[in-house]
Amino acid sequence: MKLASLKNGSRDGVLVVVSRDLERAVPVPHVARTMQEAIERWTEVEPKLQEIYRDLCAGRMPAVVAFDAAQAESPLPRSFQWLDGSAYLSHVELVRQARGVEMAKELYKEPLMYQGDSEYFVGPRDPILAADEGWGIDLEGEVAVIVDDVPMQVTQEDAGKHIKLFMLVNDISLRHVIPAELNKGFGFLNGKGQTAFSPVAVTPDEFGSAWNGRKLDLSLTVHVNGRQLGQPKAGVDMYFDFPTLIAHATKTRPLGAGTVIGSGTISNHDRSNGFACLSEARALETVAKGAPSTSFMKFGDSVRIEMFDDDGRSIFGAIDQRIERYVPARAA
Amino acid sequence: MKLASLKNGSRDGVLVVVSRDLERAVPVPHVARTMQEAIERWTEVEPKLQEIYRDLCAGRMPAVVAFDAAQAESPLPRSFQWLDGSAYLSHVELVRQARGVEMAKELYKEPLMYQGDSEYFVGPRDPILAADEGWGIDLEGEVAVIVDDVPMQVTQEDAGKHIKLFMLVNDISLRHVIPAELNKGFGFLNGKGQTAFSPVAVTPDEFGSAWNGRKLDLSLTVHVNGRQLGQPKAGVDMYFDFPTLIAHATKTRPLGAGTVIGSGTISNHDRSNGFACLSEARALETVAKGAPSTSFMKFGDSVRIEMFDDDGRSIFGAIDQRIERYVPARAA
């Protein structure tokens, strides 16, 4: 099943069921008005939504509308919690190398995870607003899951059962803001920009054997300004899998329905798969040539992130965003 | 004006206006059902709520109920964003000293701030659940503000205008979990437990001259197991004031209505004022005697945090919580 939230002028958008081919959508206000409402009552609403999805895909559903990703919010337009892991240690190694920071031994024992801004997620086709190109604007392509209510100290065995939906992520990172911020010791705040998710969220049953309950064995395709940056495999080199990430997050607290858990930037030790962020390309260029030749993103640059099934069909629709200059209203 | 959210079995509670003496309350579903709804439409709803408050305090309001802090959620039972500053550098200096970590020079230039768990705030009289006394359970007494929508890169001059409500905070910190977590470099996740706020949230006009638009010039009274731990002055030694904290948070993103911004643990260089966390007491004991004599909290211990006006009346009601052992359901 595929779900989306369409823009309607409210902070939470309106929930729609989207056809498998991403062509058609149907509002479902009689089942749940918003994605947050749906995930809070998932046990009750999922069978109803799945029935609508079957009818929609079979062409048996009246009153459908064309699905336009440009009219979509992120599937959860906002969330009460966004926890982003960094499960691909290949990414962590390269980025820390670029920052001149060593890998602490703790990084191999338990997941690195930060709590990000979830109060307003950017739509999948909305601009990425930045006030300064000098921030070092980078993309980060990831997979994320939405969970229902998860108790504190859930076991890894039980954690996977709480995964209800998958999305793609563009976790904008401001590489030149981050070092001074992390030096203060409390993690990211200014250094992570606004985060966008794919046009639709997808239930686990859509993936067949590509989802084994722990990792999603598909490649993420990333383009910058129309040129492919990489196609790393999400199922390879994921040092901490999704149940492990969820269990880690619940060590000292429960997670509420609608919590979003990210994988971190997908990254393979096989560098021929390319990259899901610019920083890794720059780190390798620096090792090889003494300096990076790839630039961070500038105003007008674009990034496209998507994932295809074995038949080449887009599963989530594409995140496709352009960097735009933010001008505070007072200076406009 | 004083507002609270009463428990009603839902995730957001029900908004009530509370009398100045904290004795009576009146539900206001015709104005706004929840605190989140009120802050999102603050310009429209505030005059209506203020009128109800005036009538309630004057005894002209029918259908009032007794206000029972034990039936209160935190004023925002959950929020889309909780950003906790660490504006009292006296606290940062002592806690880092206890951890054996130096003060980075960046700490004097811009605020230290972390993004905390906002998906479920604990009620002011609800237990603090911890699975292990060995976590090093500490309280942190703070003041926090709730803002309406704040644009990205707000000026310090404009930032203060977005402060709509004040609360007290108990930001539970797990001192023996934190060091290994911070060593990973991404800030707190497991190391901060669940956060509780005072029974009521209070508008700035209630404080008279004690609120000068930048700092709240009142003392925070903290008791542990019935013994006073401290009464530090919130208006003294606040190195970064509230408008500065808000402006810092908006450097690369806007803040949505309902965002909560904390001051960090209130701490004075004049140690005779005592402390709003156990870690500071322990740090000074270690300097004086080579080892701490104050213990972190254990199951059954209690903490009480409140603030009084010049006439000795409680402004926010008291946060009054007990530490309880959390047992996962599977082991129960």
XYZ file of C-alpha atoms in Angstrom:
664
model
C 0.000 0.000 0.000
C 1.133 3.530 -0.763
C 0.006 6.594 1.168
C 0.613 10.317 0.745
C -0.412 13.634 2.279
C -1.642 16.278 -0.132
C -1.247 20.001 0.497
C -4.470 21.633 1.666
C -3.269 24.720 3.482
C -3.177 23.019 6.876
C -0.078 21.942 8.799
C -0.846 18.224 8.404
C -2.233 17.984 4.869
C -4.879 15.453 3.878
C -4.266 11.706 3.743
C -4.707 9.924 0.399
C -4.217 6.351 -0.772
C -2.044 6.276 -3.921
C -2.088 3.606 -6.625
C 0.921 1.318 -7.025
C 1.869 3.061 -10.297
C 1.740 6.479 -8.533
C -0.787 7.730 -11.101
C -3.972 8.043 -9.046
C -5.015 8.943 -5.512
C -8.152 8.941 -3.401
C -8.818 10.952 -0.215
C -9.950 8.838 2.728
C -11.398 11.295 5.292
C -13.917 8.686 6.455
C -11.001 6.459 7.562
C -8.405 8.998 8.745
C -7.977 12.662 7.929
C -4.212 12.805 8.362
C -1.248 10.442 8.291
C -0.623 11.105 11.989
C -4.189 10.110 12.796
C -3.775 6.941 10.694
C -0.570 5.813 12.372
C -2.036 6.451 15.829
C -4.955 4.121 15.009
C -3.026 1.840 12.622
C -4.445 -1.511 13.747
C -7.943 -0.251 13.076
C -7.352 1.789 9.921
C -4.802 -0.321 8.024
C -7.280 -3.005 6.821
C -9.655 -0.288 5.612
C -6.894 1.533 3.758
C -5.596 -1.714 2.243
C -9.060 -2.478 0.905
C -9.255 0.955 -0.702
C -5.759 0.419 -2.136
C -6.756 -2.897 -3.720
C -9.823 -1.308 -5.304
C -7.828 1.709 -6.459
C -5.107 -0.400 -8.094
C -7.776 -2.599 -9.721
C -9.559 0.414 -11.176
C -12.670 -0.233 -9.069
C -12.529 3.011 -7.109
C -14.669 6.010 -8.126
C -13.792 9.633 -7.339
C -10.069 9.276 -7.845
C -7.792 12.204 -8.642
C -4.528 12.269 -10.565
C -1.596 11.990 -8.167
C 0.807 14.909 -8.559
C 3.958 14.673 -6.448
C 4.328 18.449 -6.654
C 1.116 18.738 -4.634
C 2.375 16.339 -1.982
C 3.693 17.179 1.431
C 6.132 14.753 2.957
C 3.957 11.748 3.911
C 4.075 12.970 7.508
C 4.137 16.755 6.934
C 5.391 17.025 10.502
C 6.116 14.485 13.205
C 6.588 14.510 16.953
C 9.912 12.721 16.559
C 12.565 12.244 13.867
C 15.517 10.108 14.905
C 18.166 9.647 12.280
C 20.625 6.821 12.684
C 23.931 6.593 10.921
C 23.896 2.877 10.247
C 26.293 2.789 7.282
C 29.661 3.149 8.953
C 31.311 3.590 5.559
C 29.607 7.005 5.470
C 30.659 7.864 9.006
C 34.262 6.891 8.293
C 34.500 9.045 5.170
C 32.754 12.090 6.614
C 34.805 12.005 9.817
C 37.942 11.608 7.711
C 36.918 14.766 5.830
C 36.399 16.582 9.155
C 39.695 15.244 10.533
C 37.905 13.468 13.404
C 38.705 9.923 14.539
C 36.209 7.066 14.760
C 35.422 6.556 18.453
C 35.301 2.892 19.423
C 31.715 3.368 20.675
C 30.639 3.784 17.043
C 31.069 0.069 16.380
C 29.178 -0.960 19.525
C 25.909 0.901 19.282
C 24.229 3.076 16.672
C 25.032 6.705 16.178
C 21.704 8.538 16.166
C 20.607 12.149 16.405
C 17.244 13.784 16.991
C 16.366 16.074 14.104
C 13.899 18.820 13.343
C 10.505 17.198 12.764
C 8.281 20.189 13.263
C 8.093 20.934 9.535
C 9.234 18.487 6.874
C 9.779 19.938 3.425
C 7.663 18.550 0.567
C 9.381 16.226 -1.924
C 9.270 18.833 -4.706
C 9.626 21.930 -2.544
C 12.767 24.060 -2.564
C 15.532 23.706 -0.011
C 15.877 27.163 1.493
C 19.305 28.286 2.629
C 20.460 31.777 3.506
C 24.091 31.215 2.551
C 25.842 29.055 -0.063
C 28.829 29.119 2.281
C 27.020 26.721 4.630
C 28.334 23.804 2.510
C 24.944 22.487 1.420
C 24.949 18.711 0.996
C 22.242 16.131 0.440
C 21.986 12.834 2.307
C 19.974 10.045 0.678
C 18.463 7.576 3.128
C 15.657 5.148 3.838
C 13.386 5.805 6.835
C 10.609 3.928 8.597
C 7.520 5.123 10.456
C 6.643 3.158 13.588
C 3.526 2.887 15.702
C 3.745 3.054 19.522
C 6.893 1.279 20.698
C 7.422 0.531 24.406
C 10.585 1.536 26.231
C 13.299 -1.135 26.024
C 11.695 -3.056 23.195
C 13.670 -6.141 22.182
C 15.244 -6.321 18.737
C 12.924 -9.267 18.069
C 9.836 -7.180 18.755
C 11.142 -3.918 17.302
C 10.637 -4.918 13.667
C 6.917 -5.540 14.211
C 6.439 -1.824 14.823
C 7.648 -0.821 11.344
C 4.524 0.206 9.439
C 5.744 2.380 6.573
C 8.899 3.167 4.579
C 9.983 6.442 2.966
C 13.025 7.898 1.245
C 14.772 10.857 2.863
C 16.827 13.838 1.830
C 18.498 14.919 5.065
C 20.116 18.219 4.120
C 23.421 18.695 5.931
C 25.335 21.950 6.197
C 28.927 20.714 6.149
C 30.586 24.023 6.987
C 28.212 24.710 9.889
C 28.597 21.276 11.454
C 32.227 21.200 12.702
C 31.974 24.168 15.095
C 28.571 22.964 16.255
C 29.723 19.423 16.999
C 32.774 20.819 18.794
C 30.363 22.221 21.388
C 29.460 18.609 22.199
C 25.640 18.498 21.998
C 25.200 17.353 18.390
C 23.371 18.950 15.474
C 20.989 21.869 15.544
C 21.903 24.527 12.959
C 24.009 21.990 11.044
C 21.078 20.000 9.740
C 18.805 21.930 7.420
C 15.273 21.012 6.615
C 14.495 17.402 5.792
C 12.329 16.139 2.913
C 10.734 12.744 2.356
C 9.522 10.898 -0.748
C 6.067 11.636 -2.225
C 4.621 8.401 -0.844
C 5.117 6.140 2.160
C 4.963 2.409 1.447
C 3.942 -0.580 3.587
C 6.415 -3.486 4.012
C 4.286 -5.939 1.981
C 5.042 -3.962 -1.198
C 8.702 -5.006 -1.148
C 8.335 -8.787 -1.314
C 11.624 -10.491 -0.546
C 13.581 -7.211 -0.805
C 12.500 -6.505 2.790
C 13.722 -9.270 5.080
C 12.508 -7.683 8.299
C 15.869 -6.068 8.973
C 17.195 -4.365 5.819
C 15.736 -3.152 2.521
C 17.692 -4.813 -0.267
C 17.294 -2.244 -3.030
C 19.498 0.498 -4.474
C 19.003 4.217 -3.970
C 19.492 6.297 -7.106
C 20.821 9.810 -6.565
C 21.283 12.533 -9.180
C 22.706 16.032 -8.716
C 21.996 18.501 -11.519
C 20.890 15.586 -13.695
C 24.135 13.626 -13.312
C 24.105 10.365 -11.367
C 26.050 10.709 -8.124
C 25.516 7.138 -7.060
C 23.375 4.070 -6.743
C 24.452 2.550 -3.419
C 22.760 -0.604 -2.176
C 20.652 -0.063 0.952
C 20.873 -3.742 1.867
C 24.687 -3.819 1.865
C 27.005 -2.511 4.588
C 24.131 -1.522 6.889
C 26.066 -2.161 10.100
C 23.029 -1.600 12.345
C 19.710 -2.768 10.851
C 16.301 -1.153 11.435
C 15.250 -3.293 14.433
C 18.599 -2.487 16.044
C 18.101 1.240 15.433
C 14.598 1.130 16.936
C 15.678 -0.903 19.961
C 18.550 1.535 20.562
C 16.183 4.511 20.502
C 13.977 2.929 23.165
C 16.729 2.277 25.690
C 15.487 5.044 28.029
C 12.133 6.081 26.523
C 9.130 4.825 24.554
C 8.488 6.011 20.990
C 5.110 7.419 20.028
C 3.178 6.446 16.913
C 4.465 8.485 13.991
C 8.086 8.484 15.108
C 10.347 8.424 12.039
C 13.619 6.476 12.201
C 16.224 7.057 9.471
C 18.984 4.746 8.296
C 21.548 7.480 7.793
C 23.220 8.117 4.456
C 23.366 4.918 2.429
C 27.000 4.125 1.720
C 28.865 1.080 0.415
C 32.473 0.126 0.870
C 32.406 -0.729 -2.847
C 33.027 2.814 -4.068
C 32.022 1.913 -7.619
C 28.401 2.209 -6.435
C 28.923 5.933 -6.056
C 27.487 8.078 -3.282
C 24.321 9.349 -1.649
C 25.993 12.538 -0.414
C 28.611 14.918 -1.805
C 30.827 14.789 1.259
C 31.877 11.190 0.585
C 32.872 12.010 -2.991
C 34.886 14.963 -1.691
C 36.598 12.849 0.973
C 37.788 10.305 -1.600
C 38.922 13.059 -3.974
C 40.911 14.580 -1.148
C 42.640 11.255 -0.455
C 43.388 10.707 -4.150
C 44.301 14.211 -5.278
C 44.900 16.232 -2.133
C 41.792 18.374 -2.586
C 38.113 17.868 -3.459
C 36.953 18.637 -7.003
C 33.225 18.122 -6.311
C 31.454 21.244 -5.025
C 28.740 21.430 -2.414
C 25.390 22.605 -3.771
C 24.766 26.198 -4.794
C 21.581 28.176 -5.389
C 19.802 26.711 -8.411
C 21.362 23.263 -8.083
C 19.014 20.294 -7.975
C 18.989 16.896 -6.279
C 16.859 13.877 -7.181
C 16.539 10.775 -5.000
C 14.495 7.686 -5.916
C 14.362 3.911 -5.670
C 13.292 1.465 -8.381
C 11.958 -2.061 -8.191
C 13.416 -4.918 -10.244
C 11.267 -3.897 -13.185
C 12.542 -0.321 -13.116
C 9.387 1.230 -11.678
C 9.707 4.050 -9.131
C 8.509 2.770 -5.758
C 8.279 5.974 -3.725
C 8.189 8.639 -6.445
C 11.154 10.968 -6.591
C 12.381 13.542 -4.131
C 13.335 16.313 -6.569
C 14.408 19.572 -5.010
C 16.226 22.747 -5.930
C 18.365 24.883 -3.640
C 16.949 28.406 -3.290
C 18.227 31.461 -1.490
C 16.280 32.331 1.661
C 15.818 36.037 2.224
C 14.426 37.068 5.632
C 11.225 39.093 5.227
C 12.733 42.192 6.846
C 15.414 42.373 4.148
C 13.140 41.526 1.220
C -3.143 34.119 32.254
C -2.555 30.517 33.264
C -3.344 27.523 31.060
C -3.156 23.773 31.591
C -3.992 20.535 29.802
C -6.031 18.020 31.751
C -5.776 14.287 31.213
C -8.672 12.893 29.188
C -7.263 9.689 27.735
C -6.108 11.351 24.531
C -2.526 12.159 23.538
C -3.072 15.924 23.743
C -5.345 16.319 26.765
C -7.959 19.063 27.023
C -7.126 22.755 27.365
C -8.324 24.594 30.480
C -7.892 28.120 31.786
C -6.651 28.068 35.396
C -7.232 30.740 38.026
C -4.261 32.789 39.253
C -4.391 31.024 42.637
C -4.306 27.603 40.869
C -7.521 26.595 42.632
C -10.046 26.497 39.789
C -10.156 25.648 36.093
C -12.575 25.887 33.214
C -12.503 23.907 29.941
C -12.628 26.067 26.826
C -13.514 23.721 23.927
C -15.389 26.509 22.158
C -12.131 28.476 21.919
C -9.522 25.727 21.462
C -9.617 22.037 22.311
C -5.905 21.603 22.924
C -2.886 23.707 23.817
C -1.326 22.962 20.417
C -4.441 24.242 18.691
C -4.387 27.375 20.859
C -0.757 28.243 20.124
C -1.258 27.680 16.398
C -4.102 30.243 16.407
C -2.734 32.377 19.255
C -3.525 35.822 17.843
C -7.162 34.869 17.512
C -7.612 32.815 20.694
C -5.524 34.731 23.229
C -8.007 37.614 23.737
C -10.842 35.119 24.238
C -8.834 33.095 26.750
C -7.752 36.249 28.592
C -11.372 37.310 28.957
C -12.270 33.906 30.404
C -9.266 34.183 32.742
C -10.383 37.581 34.035
C -13.884 36.265 34.704
C -12.535 33.101 36.318
C -10.211 35.009 38.662
C -13.027 37.426 39.532
C -15.384 34.557 40.400
C -17.730 35.444 37.546
C -17.317 32.171 35.632
C -19.909 29.371 35.995
C -19.125 25.673 35.435
C -15.668 25.754 36.956
C -13.928 22.658 38.305
C -11.329 22.338 41.047
C -7.829 22.381 39.530
C -5.870 19.276 40.535
C -2.260 19.250 39.388
C -2.257 15.455 39.635
C -4.802 15.410 36.803
C -2.681 17.676 34.630
C -0.543 16.682 31.691
C 2.403 18.890 30.923
C 0.805 22.054 29.435
C 1.809 20.785 26.000
C 1.410 17.009 26.524
C 3.584 16.601 23.446
C 5.200 19.054 21.067
C 6.665 18.958 17.591
C 9.887 20.480 18.906
C 11.751 20.775 22.211
C 15.029 22.671 22.049
C 16.878 22.942 25.308
C 19.572 25.554 25.613
C 22.289 25.546 28.219
C 22.361 29.248 28.890
C 23.846 29.175 32.400
C 27.521 28.541 31.708
C 28.131 28.010 35.422
C 26.208 24.742 35.003
C 28.108 23.756 31.870
C 31.447 24.456 33.561
C 30.659 22.319 36.593
C 29.126 19.403 34.686
C 31.980 19.292 32.179
C 34.436 19.454 35.039
C 32.693 16.418 36.531
C 32.969 14.598 33.188
C 36.611 15.638 32.767
C 35.822 17.549 29.555
C 37.195 21.003 28.710
C 35.064 24.051 27.874
C 35.354 24.586 24.101
C 35.789 28.262 23.185
C 32.674 28.051 20.979
C 30.610 27.753 24.179
C 31.144 31.429 24.952
C 30.267 32.574 21.440
C 26.914 30.970 20.761
C 24.420 28.972 22.801
C 24.769 25.282 23.460
C 21.424 23.717 22.539
C 20.152 20.203 21.989
C 16.963 18.826 20.476
C 15.145 16.652 22.982
C 12.356 14.113 23.011
C 9.069 16.005 22.651
C 6.826 13.192 21.540
C 5.601 12.516 25.074
C 6.151 14.889 27.958
C 5.606 13.442 31.409
C 2.908 15.011 33.587
C 4.060 17.223 36.474
C 2.994 14.672 39.104
C 3.678 11.514 37.090
C 6.520 9.140 37.942
C 9.900 9.246 36.253
C 10.356 5.746 34.866
C 13.870 4.358 34.692
C 14.952 0.780 34.115
C 18.212 1.069 36.028
C 19.350 3.110 39.035
C 22.840 2.784 37.609
C 21.945 5.289 34.891
C 22.855 8.117 37.313
C 19.416 9.723 37.449
C 19.604 13.486 37.907
C 17.056 16.272 37.734
C 17.587 19.567 35.911
C 15.427 22.520 36.952
C 14.839 25.070 34.208
C 12.530 27.715 32.784
C 11.125 27.204 29.261
C 9.088 29.286 26.845
C 6.538 28.298 24.195
C 6.712 30.305 20.970
C 4.317 30.807 18.072
C 5.555 30.560 14.471
C 9.040 32.081 14.226
C 10.606 32.737 10.812
C 14.064 31.468 9.899
C 16.821 33.914 10.863
C 14.656 35.994 13.169
C 16.515 38.917 14.713
C 17.106 39.019 18.460
C 14.943 42.154 18.502
C 11.990 40.296 16.983
C 12.591 36.947 18.701
C 11.194 38.035 22.056
C 7.828 38.942 20.540
C 7.236 35.259 19.772
C 7.355 34.214 23.439
C 3.764 33.447 24.417
C 3.982 31.224 27.496
C 6.399 30.199 30.256
C 6.742 26.883 32.068
C 9.085 25.206 34.526
C 10.967 22.107 33.422
C 12.419 18.979 34.940
C 14.822 17.742 32.272
C 15.848 14.319 33.587
C 19.480 13.578 32.742
C 21.128 10.168 32.981
C 24.659 11.109 34.005
C 26.224 7.674 33.613
C 24.681 7.147 30.170
C 25.745 10.535 28.812
C 29.571 10.314 28.600
C 29.755 7.352 26.195
C 26.912 8.810 24.175
C 28.484 12.228 23.817
C 31.779 10.589 22.882
C 30.066 9.353 19.726
C 29.705 13.009 18.733
C 26.011 13.419 17.877
C 24.686 14.630 21.236
C 22.010 13.216 23.533
C 19.514 10.514 22.794
C 19.493 7.816 25.499
C 21.175 10.193 27.952
C 18.159 12.401 28.427
C 15.199 10.701 30.015
C 11.659 11.886 29.833
C 10.968 15.555 30.448
C 8.218 17.027 32.634
C 6.795 20.541 32.775
C 4.945 22.502 35.451
C 1.175 22.059 35.921
C 0.411 25.388 34.235
C 1.888 27.575 31.516
C 1.839 31.300 32.193
C 1.675 34.334 29.891
C 4.390 37.023 30.196
C 1.986 39.679 31.587
C 1.696 37.658 34.827
C 5.297 38.430 35.799
C 5.191 42.232 35.918
C 8.697 43.650 36.083
C 10.248 40.229 36.827
C 10.145 39.590 33.060
C 12.148 42.230 31.226
C 11.727 40.705 27.770
C 15.023 38.836 28.016
C 15.285 37.064 31.404
C 12.904 35.996 34.156
C 14.148 37.530 37.400
C 12.797 35.014 39.926
C 14.317 32.127 41.879
C 13.696 28.457 41.223
C 13.138 26.374 44.351
C 14.287 22.760 44.144
C 13.794 20.038 46.749
C 15.023 16.427 46.647
C 13.372 14.053 49.125
C 11.937 17.052 50.967
C 15.310 18.779 51.503
C 16.077 22.000 49.674
C 18.797 21.470 47.069
C 18.861 25.063 45.936
C 17.130 28.280 45.080
C 19.192 29.669 42.191
C 18.162 32.950 40.555
C 16.954 32.548 36.979
C 17.698 36.192 36.200
C 21.352 35.965 37.257
C 24.231 34.432 35.251
C 22.029 33.654 32.235
C 24.804 34.103 29.678
C 22.451 33.754 26.673
C 18.961 35.214 27.231
C 15.719 33.862 25.723
C 15.682 36.048 22.571
C 19.283 34.973 21.935
C 18.351 31.293 22.340
C 15.408 31.656 19.937
C 17.427 33.568 17.347
C 20.153 30.927 17.523
C 17.639 28.122 16.919
C 16.377 29.847 13.757
C 19.742 30.262 12.069
C 18.984 27.577 9.459
C 15.274 26.806 9.990
C 11.955 28.328 11.079
C 10.267 27.241 14.327
C 6.661 26.092 14.316
C 4.032 27.256 16.783
C 4.313 25.155 19.928
C 8.090 24.860 19.845
C 9.414 24.774 23.417
C 12.754 26.464 24.182
C 14.464 25.714 27.490
C 16.959 27.798 29.421
C 19.078 24.877 30.569
C 19.714 24.149 34.228
C 19.555 27.341 36.255
C 22.912 27.862 37.931
C 24.579 30.746 39.735
C 28.241 31.430 40.276
C 27.229 32.324 43.847
C 27.209 28.746 45.140
C 25.350 29.760 48.306
C 22.180 29.738 46.187
C 22.479 25.980 45.921
C 21.702 23.937 42.840
C 19.012 22.898 40.383
C 20.702 19.568 39.630
C 22.640 17.003 41.646
C 25.607 16.928 39.304
C 26.699 20.444 40.272
C 26.623 19.582 43.973
C 28.686 16.474 43.236
C 31.215 18.420 41.156
C 31.851 20.866 43.989
C 32.071 18.073 46.548
C 34.637 16.364 44.354
C 36.733 19.540 44.176
C 36.493 20.073 47.940
C 36.799 16.505 49.213
C 38.079 14.415 46.324
C 34.800 12.526 45.899
C 31.078 13.335 45.759
C 28.939 12.687 48.841
C 25.594 13.492 47.196
C 23.997 10.503 45.423
C 22.090 10.516 42.197
C 18.411 9.613 42.573
C 17.245 6.107 43.329
C 13.869 4.381 43.020
C 11.462 6.019 45.452
C 13.319 9.317 45.599
C 11.327 12.462 44.890
C 12.035 15.834 43.303
C 10.002 19.033 43.613
C 10.530 22.124 41.463
C 8.577 25.358 41.821
C 8.794 29.139 41.580
C 7.218 31.691 43.930
C 6.247 35.304 43.434
C 7.320 38.067 45.829
C 4.368 37.244 48.064
C 5.330 33.570 48.316
C 2.588 32.258 46.027
C 3.373 29.419 43.651
C 3.251 30.754 40.087
C 3.328 27.548 38.032
C 2.295 24.928 40.586
C 4.913 22.373 41.516
C 6.562 19.684 39.460
C 6.585 16.879 42.034
C 7.780 13.525 40.805
C 9.028 10.225 42.144
C 11.533 7.889 40.499
C 9.987 4.496 39.740
C 11.452 1.319 38.323
C 10.389 0.572 34.754
C 9.809 -3.099 34.035
C 9.303 -4.059 30.372
C 5.952 -5.802 29.867
C 7.587 -9.031 28.673
C 9.422 -9.401 31.995
C 6.527 -8.338 34.185
